[in-house]
């Protein structure tokens, strides 16, 4: 059984930063970060490809950084230069297929075996 527990969300002013964390329990083959705002489609932010290289969605490129601490089984998402458009619920996701997280991020299609409950990020002045 896999569990994902996110933390680190909150309220921040435009231009600010936040670091999200996801504690991962159990064995997974790929992990990543997605978000969803009310009334909007799910949006892929970041994951690692099968070669452990970071892969970013368009909204995350240049501003967000995905990283992981394998010893502690924690996935991070450092988010800089936040804007009101970044307001959303942020989810940590995982799947049993090592290629699946990248596939969903790139194509926008597919579901995950596991998803956390999310952490809310609100950006406003």
mmCIF file of N, CA and C in Angstrom:
data_model
loop_
_atom_site.group_PDB
_atom_site.id
_atom_site.type_symbol
_atom_site.label_atom_id
_atom_site.label_comp_id
_atom_site.label_asym_id
_atom_site.label_seq_id
_atom_site.Cartn_x
_atom_site.Cartn_y
_atom_site.Cartn_z
ATOM 1 N N UNK A 1 0.837 -1.183 0.000
ATOM 2 C CA UNK A 1 0.000 0.000 0.000
ATOM 3 C C UNK A 1 0.882 1.247 0.000
ATOM 4 N N UNK A 2 0.530 2.197 -0.834
ATOM 5 C CA UNK A 2 1.283 3.446 -0.956
ATOM 6 C C UNK A 2 0.454 4.583 -0.374
ATOM 7 N N UNK A 3 1.078 5.424 0.410
ATOM 8 C CA UNK A 3 0.423 6.644 0.885
ATOM 9 C C UNK A 3 1.301 7.838 0.554
ATOM 10 N N UNK A 4 0.649 8.921 0.210
ATOM 11 C CA UNK A 4 1.322 10.169 -0.127
ATOM 12 C C UNK A 4 0.716 11.266 0.735
ATOM 13 N N UNK A 5 1.554 11.998 1.448
ATOM 14 C CA UNK A 5 1.058 13.051 2.334
ATOM 15 C C UNK A 5 1.790 14.340 2.011
ATOM 16 N N UNK A 6 1.027 15.298 1.486
ATOM 17 C CA UNK A 6 1.603 16.587 1.107
ATOM 18 C C UNK A 6 1.561 17.583 2.265
ATOM 19 N N UNK A 7 2.475 18.517 2.211
ATOM 20 C CA UNK A 7 2.477 19.630 3.163
ATOM 21 C C UNK A 7 3.223 20.794 2.529
ATOM 22 N N UNK A 8 3.134 21.947 3.170
ATOM 23 C CA UNK A 8 3.895 23.100 2.705
ATOM 24 C C UNK A 8 3.090 24.160 1.984
ATOM 25 N N UNK A 9 1.831 23.875 1.718
ATOM 26 C CA UNK A 9 1.006 24.890 1.074
ATOM 27 C C UNK A 9 0.685 26.027 2.029
ATOM 28 N N UNK A 10 0.035 27.037 1.487
ATOM 29 C CA UNK A 10 -0.334 28.177 2.303
ATOM 30 C C UNK A 10 -0.642 29.376 1.452
ATOM 31 N N UNK A 11 -0.700 30.529 2.101
ATOM 32 C CA UNK A 11 -0.970 31.777 1.406
ATOM 33 C C UNK A 11 0.314 32.570 1.259
ATOM 34 N N UNK A 12 0.500 33.128 0.087
ATOM 35 C CA UNK A 12 1.719 33.875 -0.189
ATOM 36 C C UNK A 12 1.386 35.028 -1.125
ATOM 37 N N UNK A 13 2.159 36.070 -1.054
ATOM 38 C CA UNK A 13 1.948 37.210 -1.946
ATOM 39 C C UNK A 13 2.584 36.940 -3.304
ATOM 40 N N UNK A 14 2.096 37.615 -4.327
ATOM 41 C CA UNK A 14 2.721 37.468 -5.652
ATOM 42 C C UNK A 14 4.214 37.740 -5.596
ATOM 43 N N UNK A 15 4.962 36.907 -6.294
ATOM 44 C CA UNK A 15 6.414 37.003 -6.274
ATOM 45 C C UNK A 15 7.063 36.174 -5.188
ATOM 46 N N UNK A 16 6.255 35.630 -4.302
ATOM 47 C CA UNK A 16 6.784 34.840 -3.199
ATOM 48 C C UNK A 16 7.125 33.412 -3.592
ATOM 49 N N UNK A 17 7.574 32.668 -2.595
ATOM 50 C CA UNK A 17 7.996 31.283 -2.814
ATOM 51 C C UNK A 17 7.379 30.359 -1.777
ATOM 52 N N UNK A 18 7.250 29.121 -2.161
ATOM 53 C CA UNK A 18 6.824 28.057 -1.252
ATOM 54 C C UNK A 18 7.556 26.786 -1.634
ATOM 55 N N UNK A 19 7.760 25.921 -0.654
ATOM 56 C CA UNK A 19 8.295 24.593 -0.936
ATOM 57 C C UNK A 19 7.315 23.557 -0.425
ATOM 58 N N UNK A 20 6.815 22.778 -1.345
ATOM 59 C CA UNK A 20 5.914 21.689 -1.011
ATOM 60 C C UNK A 20 6.713 20.413 -0.745
ATOM 61 N N UNK A 21 6.188 19.621 0.165
ATOM 62 C CA UNK A 21 6.802 18.337 0.484
ATOM 63 C C UNK A 21 5.761 17.236 0.360
ATOM 64 N N UNK A 22 6.226 16.056 0.010
ATOM 65 C CA UNK A 22 5.343 14.895 -0.066
ATOM 66 C C UNK A 22 6.084 13.709 0.536
ATOM 67 N N UNK A 23 5.586 13.217 1.646
ATOM 68 C CA UNK A 23 6.166 12.033 2.268
ATOM 69 C C UNK A 23 5.553 10.806 1.627
ATOM 70 N N UNK A 24 6.398 9.949 1.094
ATOM 71 C CA UNK A 24 5.945 8.782 0.332
ATOM 72 C C UNK A 24 6.203 7.518 1.156
ATOM 73 N N UNK A 25 5.154 6.759 1.366
ATOM 74 C CA UNK A 25 5.286 5.467 2.042
ATOM 75 C C UNK A 25 4.904 4.385 1.055
ATOM 76 N N UNK A 26 5.759 3.385 0.913
ATOM 77 C CA UNK A 26 5.485 2.304 -0.028
ATOM 78 C C UNK A 26 6.333 2.443 -1.274
ATOM 79 N N UNK A 27 6.252 1.419 -2.109
ATOM 80 C CA UNK A 27 7.087 1.350 -3.308
ATOM 81 C C UNK A 27 6.347 1.904 -4.517
ATOM 82 N N UNK A 28 6.948 2.850 -5.202
ATOM 83 C CA UNK A 28 6.372 3.413 -6.417
ATOM 84 C C UNK A 28 7.424 3.442 -7.512
ATOM 85 N N UNK A 29 6.990 3.523 -8.760
ATOM 86 C CA UNK A 29 7.916 3.561 -9.892
ATOM 87 C C UNK A 29 8.076 4.957 -10.474
ATOM 88 N N UNK A 30 7.105 5.809 -10.258
ATOM 89 C CA UNK A 30 7.265 7.204 -10.667
ATOM 90 C C UNK A 30 6.446 8.073 -9.727
ATOM 91 N N UNK A 31 6.907 9.290 -9.538
ATOM 92 C CA UNK A 31 6.225 10.254 -8.673
ATOM 93 C C UNK A 31 6.226 11.615 -9.361
ATOM 94 N N UNK A 32 5.322 12.469 -8.947
ATOM 95 C CA UNK A 32 5.288 13.795 -9.557
ATOM 96 C C UNK A 32 4.334 14.713 -8.830
ATOM 97 N N UNK A 33 4.241 15.923 -9.364
ATOM 98 C CA UNK A 33 3.359 16.948 -8.822
ATOM 99 C C UNK A 33 2.381 17.421 -9.896
ATOM 100 N N UNK A 34 1.116 17.513 -9.531
ATOM 101 C CA UNK A 34 0.084 18.055 -10.385
ATOM 102 C C UNK A 34 -0.709 19.064 -9.562
ATOM 103 N N UNK A 35 -1.506 19.856 -10.236
ATOM 104 C CA UNK A 35 -2.361 20.793 -9.527
ATOM 105 C C UNK A 35 -3.694 20.908 -10.244
ATOM 106 N N UNK A 36 -4.673 21.391 -9.507
ATOM 107 C CA UNK A 36 -5.972 21.640 -10.110
ATOM 108 C C UNK A 36 -6.617 22.819 -9.414
ATOM 109 N N UNK A 37 -7.012 23.790 -10.200
ATOM 110 C CA UNK A 37 -7.730 24.945 -9.695
ATOM 111 C C UNK A 37 -9.214 24.757 -9.952
ATOM 112 N N UNK A 38 -10.064 25.384 -9.161
ATOM 113 C CA UNK A 38 -11.506 25.245 -9.371
ATOM 114 C C UNK A 38 -11.914 25.636 -10.787
ATOM 115 N N UNK A 39 -12.656 24.760 -11.425
ATOM 116 C CA UNK A 39 -13.147 25.034 -12.763
ATOM 117 C C UNK A 39 -12.124 24.856 -13.860
ATOM 118 N N UNK A 40 -10.947 24.358 -13.507
ATOM 119 C CA UNK A 40 -9.901 24.180 -14.515
ATOM 120 C C UNK A 40 -9.480 22.721 -14.605
ATOM 121 N N UNK A 41 -8.842 22.390 -15.715
ATOM 122 C CA UNK A 41 -8.334 21.047 -15.912
ATOM 123 C C UNK A 41 -7.133 20.784 -14.992
ATOM 124 N N UNK A 42 -6.941 19.502 -14.706
ATOM 125 C CA UNK A 42 -5.727 19.104 -13.999
ATOM 126 C C UNK A 42 -4.512 19.509 -14.832
ATOM 127 N N UNK A 43 -3.471 19.932 -14.161
ATOM 128 C CA UNK A 43 -2.283 20.415 -14.856
ATOM 129 C C UNK A 43 -1.039 19.732 -14.294
ATOM 130 N N UNK A 44 -0.272 19.137 -15.173
ATOM 131 C CA UNK A 44 0.968 18.512 -14.739
ATOM 132 C C UNK A 44 2.053 19.536 -14.531
ATOM 133 N N UNK A 45 2.772 19.396 -13.434
ATOM 134 C CA UNK A 45 3.821 20.362 -13.112
ATOM 135 C C UNK A 45 5.216 19.783 -13.278
ATOM 136 N N UNK A 46 5.471 18.658 -12.612
ATOM 137 C CA UNK A 46 6.838 18.149 -12.637
ATOM 138 C C UNK A 46 6.863 16.680 -12.265
ATOM 139 N N UNK A 47 7.814 15.977 -12.866
ATOM 140 C CA UNK A 47 8.060 14.587 -12.520
ATOM 141 C C UNK A 47 9.495 14.262 -12.927
ATOM 142 N N UNK A 48 9.871 13.008 -12.756
ATOM 143 C CA UNK A 48 11.164 12.529 -13.234
ATOM 144 C C UNK A 48 10.916 11.501 -14.319
ATOM 145 N N UNK A 49 11.709 11.543 -15.387
ATOM 146 C CA UNK A 49 11.571 10.495 -16.393
ATOM 147 C C UNK A 49 12.313 9.244 -15.927
ATOM 148 N N UNK A 50 12.293 8.236 -16.775
ATOM 149 C CA UNK A 50 12.875 6.962 -16.372
ATOM 150 C C UNK A 50 14.376 7.058 -16.111
ATOM 151 N N UNK A 51 14.988 8.100 -16.650
ATOM 152 C CA UNK A 51 16.404 8.335 -16.411
ATOM 153 C C UNK A 51 16.666 9.244 -15.240
ATOM 154 N N UNK A 52 15.602 9.502 -14.477
ATOM 155 C CA UNK A 52 15.675 10.371 -13.297
ATOM 156 C C UNK A 52 15.978 11.825 -13.645
ATOM 157 N N UNK A 53 15.671 12.211 -14.858
ATOM 158 C CA UNK A 53 15.807 13.609 -15.248
ATOM 159 C C UNK A 53 14.495 14.330 -14.980
ATOM 160 N N UNK A 54 14.534 15.547 -14.461
ATOM 161 C CA UNK A 54 13.300 16.289 -14.228
ATOM 162 C C UNK A 54 12.590 16.612 -15.544
ATOM 163 N N UNK A 55 11.278 16.510 -15.511
ATOM 164 C CA UNK A 55 10.438 16.879 -16.642
ATOM 165 C C UNK A 55 9.408 17.869 -16.101
ATOM 166 N N UNK A 56 9.250 18.983 -16.765
ATOM 167 C CA UNK A 56 8.366 20.040 -16.273
ATOM 168 C C UNK A 56 7.259 20.363 -17.258
ATOM 169 N N UNK A 57 6.096 20.681 -16.713
ATOM 170 C CA UNK A 57 5.031 21.234 -17.523
ATOM 171 C C UNK A 57 5.318 22.693 -17.833
ATOM 172 N N UNK A 58 4.598 23.218 -18.790
ATOM 173 C CA UNK A 58 4.873 24.579 -19.250
ATOM 174 C C UNK A 58 4.754 25.608 -18.123
ATOM 175 N N UNK A 59 3.784 25.431 -17.257
ATOM 176 C CA UNK A 59 3.585 26.410 -16.182
ATOM 177 C C UNK A 59 4.702 26.400 -15.156
ATOM 178 N N UNK A 60 5.419 25.296 -15.084
ATOM 179 C CA UNK A 60 6.446 25.143 -14.062
ATOM 180 C C UNK A 60 7.839 25.513 -14.554
ATOM 181 N N UNK A 61 8.038 25.480 -15.839
ATOM 182 C CA UNK A 61 9.383 25.698 -16.386
ATOM 183 C C UNK A 61 9.948 27.055 -15.980
ATOM 184 N N UNK A 62 11.149 27.016 -15.463
ATOM 185 C CA UNK A 62 11.830 28.246 -15.085
ATOM 186 C C UNK A 62 11.484 28.779 -13.714
ATOM 187 N N UNK A 63 10.424 28.260 -13.091
ATOM 188 C CA UNK A 63 10.011 28.769 -11.785
ATOM 189 C C UNK A 63 9.965 27.689 -10.707
ATOM 190 N N UNK A 64 9.654 26.472 -11.088
ATOM 191 C CA UNK A 64 9.508 25.377 -10.128
ATOM 192 C C UNK A 64 10.657 24.388 -10.293
ATOM 193 N N UNK A 65 11.031 23.767 -9.185
ATOM 194 C CA UNK A 65 12.080 22.758 -9.212
ATOM 195 C C UNK A 65 11.635 21.539 -8.411
ATOM 196 N N UNK A 66 11.669 20.389 -9.057
ATOM 197 C CA UNK A 66 11.337 19.146 -8.370
ATOM 198 C C UNK A 66 12.623 18.496 -7.877
ATOM 199 N N UNK A 67 12.550 17.931 -6.688
ATOM 200 C CA UNK A 67 13.706 17.224 -6.141
ATOM 201 C C UNK A 67 13.198 16.145 -5.197
ATOM 202 N N UNK A 68 14.117 15.288 -4.788
ATOM 203 C CA UNK A 68 13.700 14.212 -3.899
ATOM 204 C C UNK A 68 14.839 13.856 -2.963
ATOM 205 N N UNK A 69 14.469 13.438 -1.783
ATOM 206 C CA UNK A 69 15.409 12.900 -0.816
ATOM 207 C C UNK A 69 15.093 11.420 -0.702
ATOM 208 N N UNK A 70 15.864 10.598 -1.385
ATOM 209 C CA UNK A 70 15.566 9.174 -1.425
ATOM 210 C C UNK A 70 15.739 8.506 -0.065
ATOM 211 N N UNK A 71 16.647 9.019 0.729
ATOM 212 C CA UNK A 71 16.872 8.427 2.047
ATOM 213 C C UNK A 71 15.656 8.604 2.945
ATOM 214 N N UNK A 72 14.974 9.743 2.781
ATOM 215 C CA UNK A 72 13.810 10.036 3.623
ATOM 216 C C UNK A 72 12.497 9.769 2.906
ATOM 217 N N UNK A 73 12.566 9.386 1.623
ATOM 218 C CA UNK A 73 11.349 9.168 0.827
ATOM 219 C C UNK A 73 10.454 10.400 0.809
ATOM 220 N N UNK A 74 11.057 11.537 0.539
ATOM 221 C CA UNK A 74 10.317 12.790 0.459
ATOM 222 C C UNK A 74 10.536 13.411 -0.917
ATOM 223 N N UNK A 75 9.453 13.830 -1.504
ATOM 224 C CA UNK A 75 9.464 14.533 -2.788
ATOM 225 C C UNK A 75 9.188 16.002 -2.513
ATOM 226 N N UNK A 76 9.918 16.869 -3.188
ATOM 227 C CA UNK A 76 9.758 18.299 -2.979
ATOM 228 C C UNK A 76 9.374 19.011 -4.274
ATOM 229 N N UNK A 77 8.747 20.159 -4.097
ATOM 230 C CA UNK A 77 8.523 21.062 -5.220
ATOM 231 C C UNK A 77 8.801 22.477 -4.717
ATOM 232 N N UNK A 78 9.908 23.031 -5.150
ATOM 233 C CA UNK A 78 10.239 24.417 -4.832
ATOM 234 C C UNK A 78 9.580 25.316 -5.868
ATOM 235 N N UNK A 79 8.787 26.261 -5.395
ATOM 236 C CA UNK A 79 8.052 27.134 -6.297
ATOM 237 C C UNK A 79 8.459 28.584 -6.029
ATOM 238 N N UNK A 80 8.948 29.230 -7.054
ATOM 239 C CA UNK A 80 9.404 30.616 -6.936
ATOM 240 C C UNK A 80 8.595 31.524 -7.850
ATOM 241 N N UNK A 81 8.634 32.797 -7.551
ATOM 242 C CA UNK A 81 7.960 33.805 -8.371
ATOM 243 C C UNK A 81 6.493 33.439 -8.611
ATOM 244 N N UNK A 82 5.812 33.153 -7.549
ATOM 245 C CA UNK A 82 4.423 32.733 -7.648
ATOM 246 C C UNK A 82 3.518 33.886 -8.052
ATOM 247 N N UNK A 83 2.472 33.548 -8.777
ATOM 248 C CA UNK A 83 1.490 34.532 -9.212
ATOM 249 C C UNK A 83 0.091 34.041 -8.848
ATOM 250 N N UNK A 84 -0.901 34.913 -8.896
ATOM 251 C CA UNK A 84 -2.267 34.472 -8.573
ATOM 252 C C UNK A 84 -2.740 33.293 -9.426
ATOM 253 N N UNK A 85 -2.194 33.163 -10.630
ATOM 254 C CA UNK A 85 -2.581 32.042 -11.500
ATOM 255 C C UNK A 85 -2.096 30.701 -10.959
ATOM 256 N N UNK A 86 -1.206 30.725 -10.005
ATOM 257 C CA UNK A 86 -0.722 29.496 -9.393
ATOM 258 C C UNK A 86 -1.630 29.011 -8.262
ATOM 259 N N UNK A 87 -2.638 29.760 -7.934
ATOM 260 C CA UNK A 87 -3.571 29.351 -6.888
ATOM 261 C C UNK A 87 -4.294 28.084 -7.300
ATOM 262 N N UNK A 88 -4.159 27.048 -6.495
ATOM 263 C CA UNK A 88 -4.732 25.749 -6.831
ATOM 264 C C UNK A 88 -4.492 24.785 -5.675
ATOM 265 N N UNK A 89 -5.096 23.614 -5.793
ATOM 266 C CA UNK A 89 -4.752 22.498 -4.907
ATOM 267 C C UNK A 89 -3.630 21.723 -5.587
ATOM 268 N N UNK A 90 -2.577 21.469 -4.841
ATOM 269 C CA UNK A 90 -1.409 20.790 -5.379
ATOM 270 C C UNK A 90 -1.365 19.359 -4.855
ATOM 271 N N UNK A 91 -1.172 18.431 -5.770
ATOM 272 C CA UNK A 91 -1.215 17.015 -5.431
ATOM 273 C C UNK A 91 0.097 16.321 -5.758
ATOM 274 N N UNK A 92 0.477 15.461 -4.883
ATOM 275 C CA UNK A 92 1.570 14.526 -5.125
ATOM 276 C C UNK A 92 0.946 13.258 -5.698
ATOM 277 N N UNK A 93 1.557 12.725 -6.749
ATOM 278 C CA UNK A 93 1.004 11.542 -7.410
ATOM 279 C C UNK A 93 2.094 10.492 -7.579
ATOM 280 N N UNK A 94 1.648 9.252 -7.750
ATOM 281 C CA UNK A 94 2.585 8.153 -7.966
ATOM 282 C C UNK A 94 1.909 7.065 -8.790
ATOM 283 N N UNK A 95 2.746 6.258 -9.433
ATOM 284 C CA UNK A 95 2.204 5.190 -10.275
ATOM 285 C C UNK A 95 3.155 4.014 -10.279
ATOM 286 N N UNK A 96 2.627 2.858 -10.640
ATOM 287 C CA UNK A 96 3.414 1.627 -10.638
ATOM 288 C C UNK A 96 4.188 1.428 -11.933
ATOM 289 N N UNK A 97 3.917 2.221 -12.947
ATOM 290 C CA UNK A 97 4.632 2.151 -14.218
ATOM 291 C C UNK A 97 5.632 3.299 -14.269
ATOM 292 N N UNK A 98 6.912 3.017 -14.485
ATOM 293 C CA UNK A 98 7.923 4.080 -14.423
ATOM 294 C C UNK A 98 7.785 5.144 -15.504
ATOM 295 N N UNK A 99 7.044 4.859 -16.553
ATOM 296 C CA UNK A 99 6.887 5.820 -17.647
ATOM 297 C C UNK A 99 5.592 6.630 -17.533
ATOM 298 N N UNK A 100 4.735 6.243 -16.643
ATOM 299 C CA UNK A 100 3.369 6.768 -16.664
ATOM 300 C C UNK A 100 3.291 8.227 -16.242
ATOM 301 N N UNK A 101 4.031 8.620 -15.246
ATOM 302 C CA UNK A 101 3.938 10.003 -14.768
ATOM 303 C C UNK A 101 4.353 10.984 -15.871
ATOM 304 N N UNK A 102 5.412 10.655 -16.581
ATOM 305 C CA UNK A 102 5.840 11.509 -17.696
ATOM 306 C C UNK A 102 4.785 11.512 -18.800
ATOM 307 N N UNK A 103 4.236 10.366 -19.088
ATOM 308 C CA UNK A 103 3.199 10.253 -20.118
ATOM 309 C C UNK A 103 2.012 11.167 -19.791
ATOM 310 N N UNK A 104 1.534 11.123 -18.564
ATOM 311 C CA UNK A 104 0.376 11.937 -18.190
ATOM 312 C C UNK A 104 0.732 13.414 -18.221
ATOM 313 N N UNK A 105 1.917 13.752 -17.763
ATOM 314 C CA UNK A 105 2.313 15.164 -17.772
ATOM 315 C C UNK A 105 2.380 15.696 -19.195
ATOM 316 N N UNK A 106 2.947 14.918 -20.094
ATOM 317 C CA UNK A 106 3.142 15.370 -21.470
ATOM 318 C C UNK A 106 1.836 15.377 -22.260
ATOM 319 N N UNK A 107 1.016 14.342 -22.098
ATOM 320 C CA UNK A 107 -0.204 14.203 -22.905
ATOM 321 C C UNK A 107 -1.433 14.786 -22.231
ATOM 322 N N UNK A 108 -1.393 14.920 -20.912
ATOM 323 C CA UNK A 108 -2.581 15.377 -20.199
ATOM 324 C C UNK A 108 -3.633 14.304 -20.035
ATOM 325 N N UNK A 109 -3.295 13.074 -20.370
ATOM 326 C CA UNK A 109 -4.270 11.982 -20.298
ATOM 327 C C UNK A 109 -3.760 10.876 -19.382
ATOM 328 N N UNK A 110 -4.706 10.289 -18.649
ATOM 329 C CA UNK A 110 -4.359 9.160 -17.805
ATOM 330 C C UNK A 110 -4.594 9.459 -16.336
ATOM 331 N N UNK A 111 -4.672 8.404 -15.591
ATOM 332 C CA UNK A 111 -4.867 8.528 -14.152
ATOM 333 C C UNK A 111 -3.697 7.880 -13.421
ATOM 334 N N UNK A 112 -3.660 8.124 -12.119
ATOM 335 C CA UNK A 112 -2.563 7.605 -11.314
ATOM 336 C C UNK A 112 -3.059 6.530 -10.345
ATOM 337 N N UNK A 113 -2.169 5.642 -10.027
ATOM 338 C CA UNK A 113 -2.505 4.644 -9.016
ATOM 339 C C UNK A 113 -2.731 5.296 -7.662
ATOM 340 N N UNK A 114 -1.950 6.324 -7.363
ATOM 341 C CA UNK A 114 -1.986 6.925 -6.035
ATOM 342 C C UNK A 114 -1.929 8.448 -6.135
ATOM 343 N N UNK A 115 -2.668 9.076 -5.259
ATOM 344 C CA UNK A 115 -2.676 10.537 -5.186
ATOM 345 C C UNK A 115 -2.886 10.946 -3.738
ATOM 346 N N UNK A 116 -2.158 11.971 -3.302
ATOM 347 C CA UNK A 116 -2.365 12.477 -1.958
ATOM 348 C C UNK A 116 -3.636 13.296 -1.862
ATOM 349 N N UNK A 117 -3.915 13.794 -0.675
ATOM 350 C CA UNK A 117 -5.115 14.605 -0.473
ATOM 351 C C UNK A 117 -4.928 16.038 -0.926
ATOM 352 N N UNK A 118 -3.711 16.425 -1.160
ATOM 353 C CA UNK A 118 -3.453 17.758 -1.674
ATOM 354 C C UNK A 118 -3.118 18.775 -0.603
ATOM 355 N N UNK A 119 -2.480 19.833 -1.050
ATOM 356 C CA UNK A 119 -2.185 20.969 -0.179
ATOM 357 C C UNK A 119 -2.525 22.243 -0.951
ATOM 358 N N UNK A 120 -3.248 23.131 -0.303
ATOM 359 C CA UNK A 120 -3.746 24.316 -0.991
ATOM 360 C C UNK A 120 -2.678 25.402 -1.054
ATOM 361 N N UNK A 121 -2.533 25.973 -2.227
ATOM 362 C CA UNK A 121 -1.646 27.124 -2.419
ATOM 363 C C UNK A 121 -2.500 28.294 -2.891
ATOM 364 N N UNK A 122 -2.411 29.398 -2.183
ATOM 365 C CA UNK A 122 -3.157 30.596 -2.534
ATOM 366 C C UNK A 122 -2.192 31.757 -2.671
ATOM 367 N N UNK A 123 -2.239 32.379 -3.833
ATOM 368 C CA UNK A 123 -1.356 33.511 -4.102
ATOM 369 C C UNK A 123 -2.216 34.752 -4.315
ATOM 370 N N UNK A 124 -2.101 35.692 -3.420
ATOM 371 C CA UNK A 124 -2.893 36.923 -3.540
ATOM 372 C C UNK A 124 -2.205 38.032 -2.770
ATOM 373 N N UNK A 125 -2.551 39.248 -3.157
ATOM 374 C CA UNK A 125 -1.992 40.403 -2.469
ATOM 375 C C UNK A 125 -2.980 40.931 -1.437
#
